[in-house]
XYZ file of C-alpha atoms in Angstrom:
165
model
C 17.563 -15.570 22.903
C 19.368 -12.786 24.679
C 17.869 -9.306 24.892
C 20.022 -6.852 26.416
C 19.227 -4.417 23.093
C 16.129 -2.891 21.769
C 15.876 -4.102 18.502
C 16.284 -1.580 15.965
C 16.632 -0.105 12.251
C 19.676 2.367 11.479
C 19.709 4.938 9.120
C 21.973 3.133 6.794
C 19.346 0.319 7.165
C 21.565 -1.400 9.293
C 19.672 -3.914 11.902
C 20.852 -4.043 15.679
C 21.692 -7.467 16.882
C 20.029 -7.452 20.220
C 22.786 -9.844 21.953
C 25.283 -7.528 21.489
C 24.106 -4.038 20.097
C 26.350 -4.200 16.772
C 24.684 -2.841 13.952
C 24.867 -5.726 10.884
C 23.061 -5.625 7.034
C 19.671 -7.414 6.606
C 20.972 -10.443 5.004
C 23.665 -10.885 7.465
C 22.234 -10.195 10.809
C 20.287 -13.522 11.279
C 23.275 -15.581 10.325
C 25.225 -13.180 13.075
C 22.658 -13.106 15.769
C 22.588 -17.405 15.328
C 26.163 -17.202 16.289
C 26.096 -14.388 19.219
C 22.784 -15.624 20.622
C 24.701 -19.068 21.314
C 28.032 -17.094 22.578
C 25.936 -14.978 25.015
C 24.015 -18.173 26.616
C 27.264 -20.141 26.549
C 28.585 -19.503 30.256
C 25.225 -17.788 32.040
C 25.355 -16.178 35.298
C 24.014 -17.262 38.607
C 21.040 -15.519 40.085
C 23.140 -13.262 42.416
C 25.332 -12.114 39.870
C 28.506 -14.244 40.294
C 29.301 -17.259 37.339
C 28.089 -20.513 37.950
C 30.662 -22.860 36.329
C 33.894 -23.827 38.148
C 36.995 -21.277 38.051
C 39.543 -22.083 35.698
C 42.039 -24.161 36.764
C 45.764 -24.339 37.052
C 48.219 -27.046 36.003
C 50.190 -27.787 39.322
C 53.536 -29.853 37.386
C 54.532 -30.689 41.049
C 52.046 -32.145 41.730
C 51.915 -34.215 38.868
C 55.667 -35.372 38.875
C 55.150 -36.309 42.263
C 51.076 -37.717 42.803
C 50.654 -36.832 45.279
C 47.538 -34.462 45.026
C 45.474 -33.565 41.671
C 47.368 -31.961 39.411
C 45.102 -29.514 38.941
C 43.777 -27.012 40.829
C 41.759 -23.620 41.737
C 43.229 -20.267 41.226
C 43.364 -18.519 44.903
C 41.731 -15.625 45.397
C 44.820 -13.811 45.350
C 45.824 -15.527 41.780
C 42.211 -14.169 40.227
C 42.715 -10.894 42.218
C 45.793 -10.698 40.120
C 44.793 -11.831 36.902
C 41.848 -8.733 37.024
C 43.703 -5.883 37.817
C 46.064 -3.784 35.660
C 50.192 -3.780 36.220
C 51.188 -2.423 38.884
C 54.259 -2.350 38.516
C 56.443 1.388 37.349
C 58.881 0.463 34.367
C 62.243 -0.062 35.179
C 64.247 3.244 35.103
C 67.092 2.871 32.709
C 70.269 3.791 31.611
C 70.315 4.819 28.443
C 70.577 8.682 28.126
C 73.809 7.934 30.750
C 74.830 5.502 28.858
C 74.430 7.314 25.301
C 76.381 10.821 26.688
C 78.865 8.179 27.923
C 79.546 6.568 24.454
C 79.685 10.670 23.434
C 82.722 11.201 25.296
C 84.244 8.442 24.435
C 83.906 8.977 20.290
C 85.720 12.816 21.146
C 88.392 11.458 22.741
C 89.313 9.023 20.572
C 89.062 11.696 18.253
C 90.898 13.893 19.912
C 93.409 11.604 20.539
C 93.535 10.901 16.275
C 93.863 14.118 15.632
C 96.463 15.155 18.481
C 98.732 11.351 16.727
C 97.497 13.001 13.191
C 99.635 16.454 14.776
C 102.858 15.204 14.995
C 101.516 14.581 18.807
C 102.384 11.567 20.716
C 101.063 9.395 23.785
C 103.394 10.889 26.039
C 102.366 14.671 25.772
C 98.669 14.084 25.510
C 96.076 15.867 27.867
C 94.203 13.762 30.009
C 90.773 12.281 29.587
C 87.823 13.979 30.441
C 86.555 11.516 33.239
C 82.467 10.673 33.451
C 80.315 12.178 36.266
C 80.211 9.833 39.212
C 76.594 8.104 40.028
C 75.018 9.561 42.865
C 76.068 8.120 45.982
C 79.411 6.948 44.557
C 83.309 7.837 45.385
C 85.823 8.413 43.037
C 88.842 6.305 43.308
C 92.102 9.179 43.493
C 94.337 6.736 42.147
C 93.031 5.518 39.147
C 89.288 7.807 39.497
C 86.809 4.886 39.209
C 83.560 4.926 41.101
C 82.106 2.930 43.878
C 79.753 2.784 46.108
C 81.355 3.825 49.585
C 81.956 0.319 51.259
C 82.873 -0.958 48.368
C 85.663 2.381 47.603
C 87.326 1.859 50.795
C 88.066 -1.444 49.440
C 89.381 -0.684 46.104
C 91.245 2.358 47.443
C 93.469 0.274 49.887
C 94.154 -1.879 47.104
C 94.683 0.203 44.571
C 97.205 2.634 45.748
C 98.424 1.915 49.461
C 99.472 5.841 50.076
C 95.989 6.588 50.012
C 94.636 4.063 52.560
């Protein structure tokens, strides 16, 4: 049996498992210890504390299709370290706030247009729509107002309106 924890009885009458240290009722401890000790001994460690059994193997689909190598290969040290280390990638920055504000501006503009038309106005005498702020590093086209990166803006402006080229 595995004896990692001292055998003891808790204040409420439950008995500690010597393999995992959890407490169980007197009528359940024997059943639990039978299973728990088998699990603890299933993968024994070597004298140096390292696993004595083979590392997990990966299925290689390319090798299985071509038949040139064994379709089962051991994981490389890099793959083992990646699987053990926590995911260090930064979460992707979302633009939901800017998109939400742009959507709200568009709704306000549409309501303003409906109000203007309901009061007897026409499309010709409507005020121009409010432009959304440009993303950092973008240039606005003087003709249509769309925003582009600097190199793309030069190409667009020359095609959008030759006067500004």
